[in-house]
Coordinates of C-alpha atoms in Angstrom, one line a residue:
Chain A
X1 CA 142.3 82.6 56.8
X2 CA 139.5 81.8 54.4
X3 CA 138.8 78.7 55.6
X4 CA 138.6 79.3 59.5
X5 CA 136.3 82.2 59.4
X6 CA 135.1 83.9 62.9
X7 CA 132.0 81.3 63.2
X8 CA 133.9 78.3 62.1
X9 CA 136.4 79.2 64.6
X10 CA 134.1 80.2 67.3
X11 CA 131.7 77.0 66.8
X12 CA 134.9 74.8 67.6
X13 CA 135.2 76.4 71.6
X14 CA 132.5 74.2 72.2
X15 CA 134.5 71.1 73.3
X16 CA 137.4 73.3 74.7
X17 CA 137.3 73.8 78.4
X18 CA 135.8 77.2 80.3
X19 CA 138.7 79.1 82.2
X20 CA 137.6 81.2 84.6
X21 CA 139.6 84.8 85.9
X22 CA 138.6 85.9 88.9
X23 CA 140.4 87.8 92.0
X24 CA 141.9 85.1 94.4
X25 CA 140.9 84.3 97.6
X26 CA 137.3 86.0 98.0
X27 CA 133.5 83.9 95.9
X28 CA 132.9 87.4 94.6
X29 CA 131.3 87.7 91.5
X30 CA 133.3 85.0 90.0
X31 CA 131.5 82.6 92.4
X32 CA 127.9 82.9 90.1
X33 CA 130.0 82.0 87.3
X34 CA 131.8 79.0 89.5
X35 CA 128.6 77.6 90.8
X36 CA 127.1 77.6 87.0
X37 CA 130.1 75.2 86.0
X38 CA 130.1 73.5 89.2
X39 CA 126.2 72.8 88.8
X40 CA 126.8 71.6 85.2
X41 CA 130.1 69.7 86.3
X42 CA 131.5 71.2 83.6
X43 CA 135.1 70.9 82.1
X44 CA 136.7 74.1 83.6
X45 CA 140.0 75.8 85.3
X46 CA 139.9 79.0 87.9
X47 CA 142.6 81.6 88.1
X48 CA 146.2 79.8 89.1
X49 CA 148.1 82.6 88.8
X50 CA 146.9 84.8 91.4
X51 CA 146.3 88.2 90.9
X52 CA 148.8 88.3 88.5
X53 CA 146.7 87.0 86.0
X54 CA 143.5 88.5 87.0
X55 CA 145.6 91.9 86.1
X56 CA 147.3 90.2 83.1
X57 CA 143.8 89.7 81.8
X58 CA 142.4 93.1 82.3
X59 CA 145.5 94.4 80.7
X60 CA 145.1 92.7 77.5
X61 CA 144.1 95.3 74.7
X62 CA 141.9 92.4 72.5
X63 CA 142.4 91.1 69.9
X64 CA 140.3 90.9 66.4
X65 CA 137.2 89.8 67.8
X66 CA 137.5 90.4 71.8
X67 CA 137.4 94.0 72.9
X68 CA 140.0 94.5 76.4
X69 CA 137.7 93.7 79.1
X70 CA 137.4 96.1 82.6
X71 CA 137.2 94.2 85.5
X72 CA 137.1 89.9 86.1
X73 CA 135.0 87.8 86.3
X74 CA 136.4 86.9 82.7
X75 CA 135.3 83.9 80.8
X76 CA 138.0 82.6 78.5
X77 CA 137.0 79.8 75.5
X78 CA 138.7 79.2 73.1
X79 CA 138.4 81.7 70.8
X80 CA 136.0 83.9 73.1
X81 CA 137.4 86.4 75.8
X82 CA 134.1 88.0 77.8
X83 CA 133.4 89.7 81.2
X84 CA 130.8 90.9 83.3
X85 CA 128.8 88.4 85.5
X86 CA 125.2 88.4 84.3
X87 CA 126.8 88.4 80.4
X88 CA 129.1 85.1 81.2
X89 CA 125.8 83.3 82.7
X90 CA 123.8 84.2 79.2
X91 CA 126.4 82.6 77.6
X92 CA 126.9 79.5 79.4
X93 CA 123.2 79.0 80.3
X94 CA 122.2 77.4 77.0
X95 CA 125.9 75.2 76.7
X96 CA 125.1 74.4 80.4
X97 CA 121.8 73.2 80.4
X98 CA 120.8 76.5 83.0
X99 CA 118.1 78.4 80.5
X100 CA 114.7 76.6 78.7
X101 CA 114.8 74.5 76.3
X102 CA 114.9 77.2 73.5
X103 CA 112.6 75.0 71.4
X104 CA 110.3 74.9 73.9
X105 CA 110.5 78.5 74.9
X106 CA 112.3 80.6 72.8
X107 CA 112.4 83.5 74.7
X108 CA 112.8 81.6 78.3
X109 CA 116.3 83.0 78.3
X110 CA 115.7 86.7 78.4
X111 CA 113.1 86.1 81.8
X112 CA 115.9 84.4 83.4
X113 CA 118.1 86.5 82.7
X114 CA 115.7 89.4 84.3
X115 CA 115.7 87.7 87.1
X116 CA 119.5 87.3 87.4
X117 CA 119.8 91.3 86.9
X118 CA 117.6 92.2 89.5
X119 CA 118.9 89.5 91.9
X120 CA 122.5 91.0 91.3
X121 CA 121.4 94.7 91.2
X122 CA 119.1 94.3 94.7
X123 CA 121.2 91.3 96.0
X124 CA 124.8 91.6 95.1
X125 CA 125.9 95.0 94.1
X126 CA 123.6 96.9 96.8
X127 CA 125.0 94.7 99.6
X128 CA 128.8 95.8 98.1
X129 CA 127.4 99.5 98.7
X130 CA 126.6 99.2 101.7
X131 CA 130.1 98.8 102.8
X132 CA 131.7 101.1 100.1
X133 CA 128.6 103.8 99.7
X134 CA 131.2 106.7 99.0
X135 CA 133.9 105.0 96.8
X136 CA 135.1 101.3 96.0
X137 CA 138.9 102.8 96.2
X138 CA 138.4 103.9 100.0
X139 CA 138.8 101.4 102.5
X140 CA 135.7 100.9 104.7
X141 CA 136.8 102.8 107.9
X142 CA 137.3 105.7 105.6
X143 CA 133.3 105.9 104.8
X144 CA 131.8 103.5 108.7
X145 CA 129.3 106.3 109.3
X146 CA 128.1 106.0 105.5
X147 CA 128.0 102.4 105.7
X148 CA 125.8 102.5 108.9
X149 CA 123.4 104.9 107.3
X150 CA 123.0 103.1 104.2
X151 CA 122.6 99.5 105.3
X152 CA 120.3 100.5 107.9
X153 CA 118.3 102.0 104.9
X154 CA 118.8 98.4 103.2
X155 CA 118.2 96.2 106.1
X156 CA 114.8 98.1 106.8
X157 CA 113.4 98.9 103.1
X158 CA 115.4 97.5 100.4
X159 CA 116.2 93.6 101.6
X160 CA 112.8 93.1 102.3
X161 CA 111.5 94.5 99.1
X162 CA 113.9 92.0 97.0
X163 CA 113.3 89.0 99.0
X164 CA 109.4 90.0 98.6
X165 CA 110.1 90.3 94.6
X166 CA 111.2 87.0 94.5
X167 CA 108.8 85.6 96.9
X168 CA 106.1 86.6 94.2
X169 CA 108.3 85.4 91.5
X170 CA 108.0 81.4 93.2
X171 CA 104.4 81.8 93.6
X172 CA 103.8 82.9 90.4
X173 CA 102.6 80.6 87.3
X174 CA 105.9 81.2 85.3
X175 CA 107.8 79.3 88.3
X176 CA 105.9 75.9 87.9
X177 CA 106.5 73.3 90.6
X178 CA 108.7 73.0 92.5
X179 CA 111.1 75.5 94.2
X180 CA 112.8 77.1 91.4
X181 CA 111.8 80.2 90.0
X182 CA 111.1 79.9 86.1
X183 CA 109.5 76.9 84.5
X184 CA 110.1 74.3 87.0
X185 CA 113.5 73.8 86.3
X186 CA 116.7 75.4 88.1
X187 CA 117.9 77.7 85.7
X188 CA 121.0 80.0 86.6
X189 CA 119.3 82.3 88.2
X190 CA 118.5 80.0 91.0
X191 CA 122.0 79.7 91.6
X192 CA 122.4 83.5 91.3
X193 CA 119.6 84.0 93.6
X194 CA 121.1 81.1 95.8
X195 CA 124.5 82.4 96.0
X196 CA 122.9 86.1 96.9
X197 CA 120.5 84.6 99.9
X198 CA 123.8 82.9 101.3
X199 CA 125.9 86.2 100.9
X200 CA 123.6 88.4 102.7
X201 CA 123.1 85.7 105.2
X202 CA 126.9 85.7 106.0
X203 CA 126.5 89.8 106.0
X204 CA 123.6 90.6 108.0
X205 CA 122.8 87.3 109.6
X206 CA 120.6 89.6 112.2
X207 CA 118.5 91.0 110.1
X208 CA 118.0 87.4 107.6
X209 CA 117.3 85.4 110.9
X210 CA 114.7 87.6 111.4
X211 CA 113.6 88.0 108.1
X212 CA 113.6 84.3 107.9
X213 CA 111.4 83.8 110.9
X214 CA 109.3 86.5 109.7
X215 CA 107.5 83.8 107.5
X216 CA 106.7 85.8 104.8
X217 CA 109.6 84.9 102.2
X218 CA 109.6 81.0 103.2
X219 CA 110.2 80.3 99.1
X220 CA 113.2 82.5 98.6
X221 CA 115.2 80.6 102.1
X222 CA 113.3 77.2 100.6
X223 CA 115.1 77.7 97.4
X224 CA 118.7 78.7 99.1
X225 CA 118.2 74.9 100.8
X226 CA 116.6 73.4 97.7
X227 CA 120.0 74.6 95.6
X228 CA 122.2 73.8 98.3
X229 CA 121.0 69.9 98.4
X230 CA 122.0 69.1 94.8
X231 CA 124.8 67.1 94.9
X232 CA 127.4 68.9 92.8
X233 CA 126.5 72.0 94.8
X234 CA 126.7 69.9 97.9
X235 CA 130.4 68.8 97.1
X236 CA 131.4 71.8 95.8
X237 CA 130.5 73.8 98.7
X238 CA 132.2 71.2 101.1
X239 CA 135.3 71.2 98.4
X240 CA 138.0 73.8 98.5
X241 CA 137.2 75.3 95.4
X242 CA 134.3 77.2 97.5
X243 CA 136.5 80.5 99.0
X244 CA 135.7 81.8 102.6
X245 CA 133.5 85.1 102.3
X246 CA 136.2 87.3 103.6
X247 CA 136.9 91.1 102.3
X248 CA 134.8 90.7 99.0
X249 CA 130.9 91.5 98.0
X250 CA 129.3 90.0 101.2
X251 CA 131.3 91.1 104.5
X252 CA 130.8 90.5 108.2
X253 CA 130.9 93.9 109.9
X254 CA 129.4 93.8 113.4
X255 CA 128.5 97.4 113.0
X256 CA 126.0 96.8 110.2
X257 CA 125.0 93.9 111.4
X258 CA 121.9 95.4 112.1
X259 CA 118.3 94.2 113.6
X260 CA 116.0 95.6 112.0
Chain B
X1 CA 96.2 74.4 73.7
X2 CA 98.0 71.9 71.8
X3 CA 98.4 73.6 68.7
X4 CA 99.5 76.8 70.2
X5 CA 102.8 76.0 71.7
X6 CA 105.1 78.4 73.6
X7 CA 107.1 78.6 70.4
X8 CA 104.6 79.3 68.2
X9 CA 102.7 82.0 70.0
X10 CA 106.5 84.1 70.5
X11 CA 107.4 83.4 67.2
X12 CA 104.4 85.2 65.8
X13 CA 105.4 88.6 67.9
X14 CA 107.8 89.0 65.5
X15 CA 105.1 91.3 63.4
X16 CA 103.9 92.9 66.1
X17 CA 104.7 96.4 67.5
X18 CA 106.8 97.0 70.7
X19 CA 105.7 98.9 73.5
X20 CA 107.5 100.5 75.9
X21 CA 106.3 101.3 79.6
X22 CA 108.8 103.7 81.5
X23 CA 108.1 106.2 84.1
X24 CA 107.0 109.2 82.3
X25 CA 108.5 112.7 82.7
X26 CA 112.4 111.4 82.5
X27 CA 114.4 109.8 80.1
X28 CA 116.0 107.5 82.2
X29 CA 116.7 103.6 82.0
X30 CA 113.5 103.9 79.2
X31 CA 116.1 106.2 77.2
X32 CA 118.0 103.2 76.5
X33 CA 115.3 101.2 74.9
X34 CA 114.0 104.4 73.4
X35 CA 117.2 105.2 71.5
X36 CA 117.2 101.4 70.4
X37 CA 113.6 101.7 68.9
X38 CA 114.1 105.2 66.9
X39 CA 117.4 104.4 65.9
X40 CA 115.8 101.5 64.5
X41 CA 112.8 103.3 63.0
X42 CA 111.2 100.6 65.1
X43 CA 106.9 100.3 65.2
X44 CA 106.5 101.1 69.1
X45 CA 104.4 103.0 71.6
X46 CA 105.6 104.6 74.8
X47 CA 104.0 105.0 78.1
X48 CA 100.7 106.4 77.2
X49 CA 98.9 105.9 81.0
X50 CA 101.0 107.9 82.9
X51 CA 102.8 106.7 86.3
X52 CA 99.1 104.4 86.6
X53 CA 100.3 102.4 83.7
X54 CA 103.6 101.9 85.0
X55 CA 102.3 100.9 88.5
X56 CA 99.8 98.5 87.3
X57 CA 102.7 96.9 85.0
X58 CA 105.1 96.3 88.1
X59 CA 101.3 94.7 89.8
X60 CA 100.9 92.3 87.4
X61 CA 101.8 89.4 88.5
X62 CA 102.6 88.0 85.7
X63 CA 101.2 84.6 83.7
X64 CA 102.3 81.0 82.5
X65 CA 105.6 82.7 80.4
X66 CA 106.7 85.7 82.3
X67 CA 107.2 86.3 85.8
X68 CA 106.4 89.4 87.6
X69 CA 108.7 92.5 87.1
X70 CA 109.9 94.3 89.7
X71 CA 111.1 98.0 87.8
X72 CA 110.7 99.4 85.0
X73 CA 112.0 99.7 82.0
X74 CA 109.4 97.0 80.7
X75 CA 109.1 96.2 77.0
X76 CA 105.8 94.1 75.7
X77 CA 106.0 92.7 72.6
X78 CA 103.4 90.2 71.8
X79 CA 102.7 87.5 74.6
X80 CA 105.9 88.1 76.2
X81 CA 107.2 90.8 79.1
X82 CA 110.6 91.7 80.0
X83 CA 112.3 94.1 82.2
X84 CA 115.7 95.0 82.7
X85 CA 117.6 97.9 80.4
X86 CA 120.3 95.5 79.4
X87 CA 117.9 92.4 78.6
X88 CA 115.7 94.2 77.1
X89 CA 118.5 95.7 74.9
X90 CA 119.8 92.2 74.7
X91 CA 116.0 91.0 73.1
X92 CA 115.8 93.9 70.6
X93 CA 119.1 94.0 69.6
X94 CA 119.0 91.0 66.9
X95 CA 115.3 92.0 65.7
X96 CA 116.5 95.5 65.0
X97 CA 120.0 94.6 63.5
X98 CA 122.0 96.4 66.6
X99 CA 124.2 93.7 67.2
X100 CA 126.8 91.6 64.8
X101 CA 125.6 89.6 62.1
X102 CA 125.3 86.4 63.7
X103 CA 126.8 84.1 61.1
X104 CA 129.5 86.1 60.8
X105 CA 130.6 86.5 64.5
X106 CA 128.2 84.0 66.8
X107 CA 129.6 85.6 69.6
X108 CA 129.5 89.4 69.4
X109 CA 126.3 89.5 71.1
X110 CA 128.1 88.7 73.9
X111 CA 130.8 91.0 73.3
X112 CA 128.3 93.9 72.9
X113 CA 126.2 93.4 75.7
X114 CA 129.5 93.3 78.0
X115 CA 130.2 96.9 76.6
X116 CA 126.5 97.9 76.7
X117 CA 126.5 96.6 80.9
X118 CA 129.8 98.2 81.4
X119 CA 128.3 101.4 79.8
X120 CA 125.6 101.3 82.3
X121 CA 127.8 100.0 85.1
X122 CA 129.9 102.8 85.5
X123 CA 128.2 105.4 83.3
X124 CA 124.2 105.4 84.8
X125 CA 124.5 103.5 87.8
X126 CA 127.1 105.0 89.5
X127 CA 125.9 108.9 88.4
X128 CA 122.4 107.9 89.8
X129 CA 124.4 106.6 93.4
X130 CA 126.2 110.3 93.5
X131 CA 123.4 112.1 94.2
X132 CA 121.3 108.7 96.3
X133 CA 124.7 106.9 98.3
X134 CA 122.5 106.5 100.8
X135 CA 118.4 105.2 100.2
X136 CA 116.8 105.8 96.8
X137 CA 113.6 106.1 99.2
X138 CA 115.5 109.1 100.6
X139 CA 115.5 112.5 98.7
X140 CA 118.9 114.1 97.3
X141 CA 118.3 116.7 100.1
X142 CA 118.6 113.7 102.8
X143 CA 121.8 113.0 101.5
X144 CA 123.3 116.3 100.5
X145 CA 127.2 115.9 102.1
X146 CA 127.3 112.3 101.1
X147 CA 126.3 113.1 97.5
X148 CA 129.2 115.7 97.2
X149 CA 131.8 113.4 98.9
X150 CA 130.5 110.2 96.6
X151 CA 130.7 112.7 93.6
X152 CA 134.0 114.3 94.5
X153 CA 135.0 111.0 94.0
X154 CA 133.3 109.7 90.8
X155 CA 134.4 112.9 89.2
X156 CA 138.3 112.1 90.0
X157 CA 138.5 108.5 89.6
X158 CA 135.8 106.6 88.3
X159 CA 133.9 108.9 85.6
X160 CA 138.3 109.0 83.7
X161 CA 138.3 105.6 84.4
X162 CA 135.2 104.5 82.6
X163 CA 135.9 106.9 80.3
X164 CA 139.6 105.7 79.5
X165 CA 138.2 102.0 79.4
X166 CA 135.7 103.2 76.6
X167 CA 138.8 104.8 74.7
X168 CA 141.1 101.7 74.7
X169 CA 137.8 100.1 73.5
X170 CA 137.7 102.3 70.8
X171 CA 141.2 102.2 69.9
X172 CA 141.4 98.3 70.0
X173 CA 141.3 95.9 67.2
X174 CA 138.0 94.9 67.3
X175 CA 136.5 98.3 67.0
X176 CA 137.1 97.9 63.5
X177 CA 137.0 101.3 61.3
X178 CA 134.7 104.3 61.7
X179 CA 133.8 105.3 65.1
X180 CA 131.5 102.5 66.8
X181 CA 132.6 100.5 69.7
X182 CA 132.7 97.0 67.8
X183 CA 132.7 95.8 64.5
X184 CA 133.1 98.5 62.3
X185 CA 129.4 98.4 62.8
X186 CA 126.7 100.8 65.1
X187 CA 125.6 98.1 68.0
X188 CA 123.3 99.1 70.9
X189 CA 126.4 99.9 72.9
X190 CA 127.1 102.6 71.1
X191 CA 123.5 104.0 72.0
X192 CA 123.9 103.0 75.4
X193 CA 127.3 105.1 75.7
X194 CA 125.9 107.9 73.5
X195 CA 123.3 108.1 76.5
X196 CA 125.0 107.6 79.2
X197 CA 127.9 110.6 77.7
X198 CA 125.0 113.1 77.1
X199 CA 123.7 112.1 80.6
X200 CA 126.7 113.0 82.7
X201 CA 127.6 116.0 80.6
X202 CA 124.2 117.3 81.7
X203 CA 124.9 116.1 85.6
X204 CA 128.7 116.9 85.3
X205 CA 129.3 120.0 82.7
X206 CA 132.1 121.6 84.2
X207 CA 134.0 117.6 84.7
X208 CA 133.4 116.7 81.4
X209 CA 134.3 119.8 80.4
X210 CA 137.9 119.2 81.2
X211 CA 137.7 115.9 80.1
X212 CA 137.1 116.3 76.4
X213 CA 139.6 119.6 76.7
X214 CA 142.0 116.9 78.5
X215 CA 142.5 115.3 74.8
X216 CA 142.7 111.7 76.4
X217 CA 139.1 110.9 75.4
X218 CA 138.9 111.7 71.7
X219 CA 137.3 108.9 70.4
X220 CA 134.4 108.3 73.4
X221 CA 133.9 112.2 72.9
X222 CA 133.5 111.8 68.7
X223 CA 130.9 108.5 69.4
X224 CA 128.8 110.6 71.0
X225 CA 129.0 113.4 68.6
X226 CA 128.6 110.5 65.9
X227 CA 125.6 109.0 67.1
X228 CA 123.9 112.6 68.0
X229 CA 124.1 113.1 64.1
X230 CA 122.8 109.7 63.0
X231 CA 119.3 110.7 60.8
X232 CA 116.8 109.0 62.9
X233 CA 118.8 109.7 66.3
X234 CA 119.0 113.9 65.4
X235 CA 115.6 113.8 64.0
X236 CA 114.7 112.1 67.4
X237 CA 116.3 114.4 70.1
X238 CA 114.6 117.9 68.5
X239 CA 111.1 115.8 68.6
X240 CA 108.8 116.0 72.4
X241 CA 109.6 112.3 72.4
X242 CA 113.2 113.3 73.7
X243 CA 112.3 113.5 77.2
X244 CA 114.0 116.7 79.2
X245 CA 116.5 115.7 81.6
X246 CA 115.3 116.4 85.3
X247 CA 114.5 113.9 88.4
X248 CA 116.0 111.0 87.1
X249 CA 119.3 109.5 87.1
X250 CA 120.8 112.7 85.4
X251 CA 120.4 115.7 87.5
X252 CA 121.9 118.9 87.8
X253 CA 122.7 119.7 91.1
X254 CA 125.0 122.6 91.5
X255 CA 126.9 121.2 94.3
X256 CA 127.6 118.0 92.6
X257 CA 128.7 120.1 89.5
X258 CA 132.5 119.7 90.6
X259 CA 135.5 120.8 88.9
X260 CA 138.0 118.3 88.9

């Protein structure tokens, strides 16, 4: 035991490959983490064992190092057991090649990392609200007249005030040139922010066209193109491994499918 | 310019003195940070400006380093800016020795922060949504019935369920001795879930009031007594810098106030 101590055995993950746990069959959160590796082309596996082993994994009381996780996405490797989506990007944005050069910009990390919060909070987790507003163990139908009320709210106020947010953020001087929004490199939050435009596309496509013709946000859709043309992303999202939105994060209701 | 690289100019923050900017009047998201710094016996100021200085913070737009922010919490510490509770937790956490040695355990930083965003997760965000389901730009009164119904809800499932999660954390190997989440040692996640228990036992006394007579929550209930009686963190709460709960994401509605 003296010999393999907790950094020595935690340095070695580095050449092991990334397993990913995630629920089958919806992108979900899992699908920021995917698009990471698949950007990267990184060495990795998704869940095979269905949601057997998504359960498995949350069951799992920890071990020495690795406290029992709540809820997938889960990041196995090696050694290292995490969860929660914006924490697995922090981790694999520097072995990735998805954060500044920490030489360069030592605290680069932590401003992309903001900007993968708020994309998730405004983006991600408020679009999941709006078809669950009362409770995530209800179905839907039992909380429609909830859901109307409260992506109407978000259609109107609180889309627009996101993809404003991040319209300033690629016309700022932190974003450099070109269309990515820190440094003028893509960073994981791109893909975060890409993956969110394309979600909310697929969920209110009514309110997004118009948004989009609107003209004001013209970085934000650039960026969801600009991401979308990079060849691994390209071939991924051609590939199989790219799920169907179905009954996860983003879903197609007609009745909140709302012009705003 | 030359000499004065990115990595030079943040490196030389390290001597200099954080301040916080938060929406004054609340404890709120700021608490977080707040806790971090006193715990800490940290060198930082607080909002002195009023809700001005917060609104011309979310104004600026920014410079070369750091993009706009969108929200506070917002921590400046030399050249750079940052928002976000949990990546601002995230950046403090090393300099104020909140997190796992990192030579020791590379990786607990990781391990913590999932705790810390689980913490706020279930514990803040979801309190703040019981008494706003519908529109933040809405007031509670807007949104009375589906408060109560989104509360009803949190009360009986979620609130036990986060709470239970935070027990087999507790309980689990890597908790190590003594009563802290991970480690053995006090990490900003246990502040984070010292807040967020205080916080819902203001919102949800009679709730929480079963709960820690339920005997099933032991340990999360002792953490919070723990870190209450931690020198700096005691000394803290009786001073004015303690903020009184009221508007923000605790409140005390007596409708919510359900008895599970």
């Amino acid at each position: 035991m003296e010999s393999e101590t907790p950094a020595k055995r935690q340095r070695s993950a580095k050449d092991v490959p990334y397993k990913l746990v995630y629920w089958p069959g919806i992108p979900g959160r899992g699908e920021h983490i995917r698009l990471a590796l698949e950007e990267a082309g990184a060495d990795y596996s998704d869940t095979e064992g269905g949601v057997d082993e998504v359960l498995a994994s949350i069951q799992d009381s920890g071990d020495e190092f690795n406290p029992p996780v709540l809820a997938p996405p889960v990041l196995k490797h090696g050694e290292l057991t995490i969860s929660q989506t914006p924490n697995i990007l922090l981790y694999l944005g520097p072995r990735l090649g998805l954060v500044p050069d920490a030489n360069q910009n030592p605290d680069g990390i932590y401003r992309v990392n903001s900007l993968a919060l708020t994309a998730l909070d405004g983006l991600s987790n408020e679009p999941h609200d709006c078809h669950h507003p009362i409770a995530t163990g209800l179905y839907y139908e039992d909380q429609k007249v909830e859901s109307k009320r409260k992506s109407e709210d978000y259609v109107k106020n609180r889309l627009p005030k996101f993809l404003s947010y991040f319209e300033r953020v690629l016309g700022s001087k932190s974003s450099g040139d070109g269309p990515w929004l820190y440094g003028g490199s893509l960073t994981y939050a791109d893909l975060v922010l890409f993956h969110c435009v394309d979600g909310v596309k697929f969920m209110f496509p009514k309110a997004m066209a118009k948004l989009e013709q609107g003209g004001k946000h013209t970085k934000v859709f650039a960026l969801h193109q600009a991401v979308g043309e990079r060849p691994r992303i390209a071939a991924y999202l051609k590939s199989s491994r790219r799920q169907k939105y179905s009954d996860g994060i983003y879903r197609y209701y007609e009745a909140l499918d709302i012009e705003p």
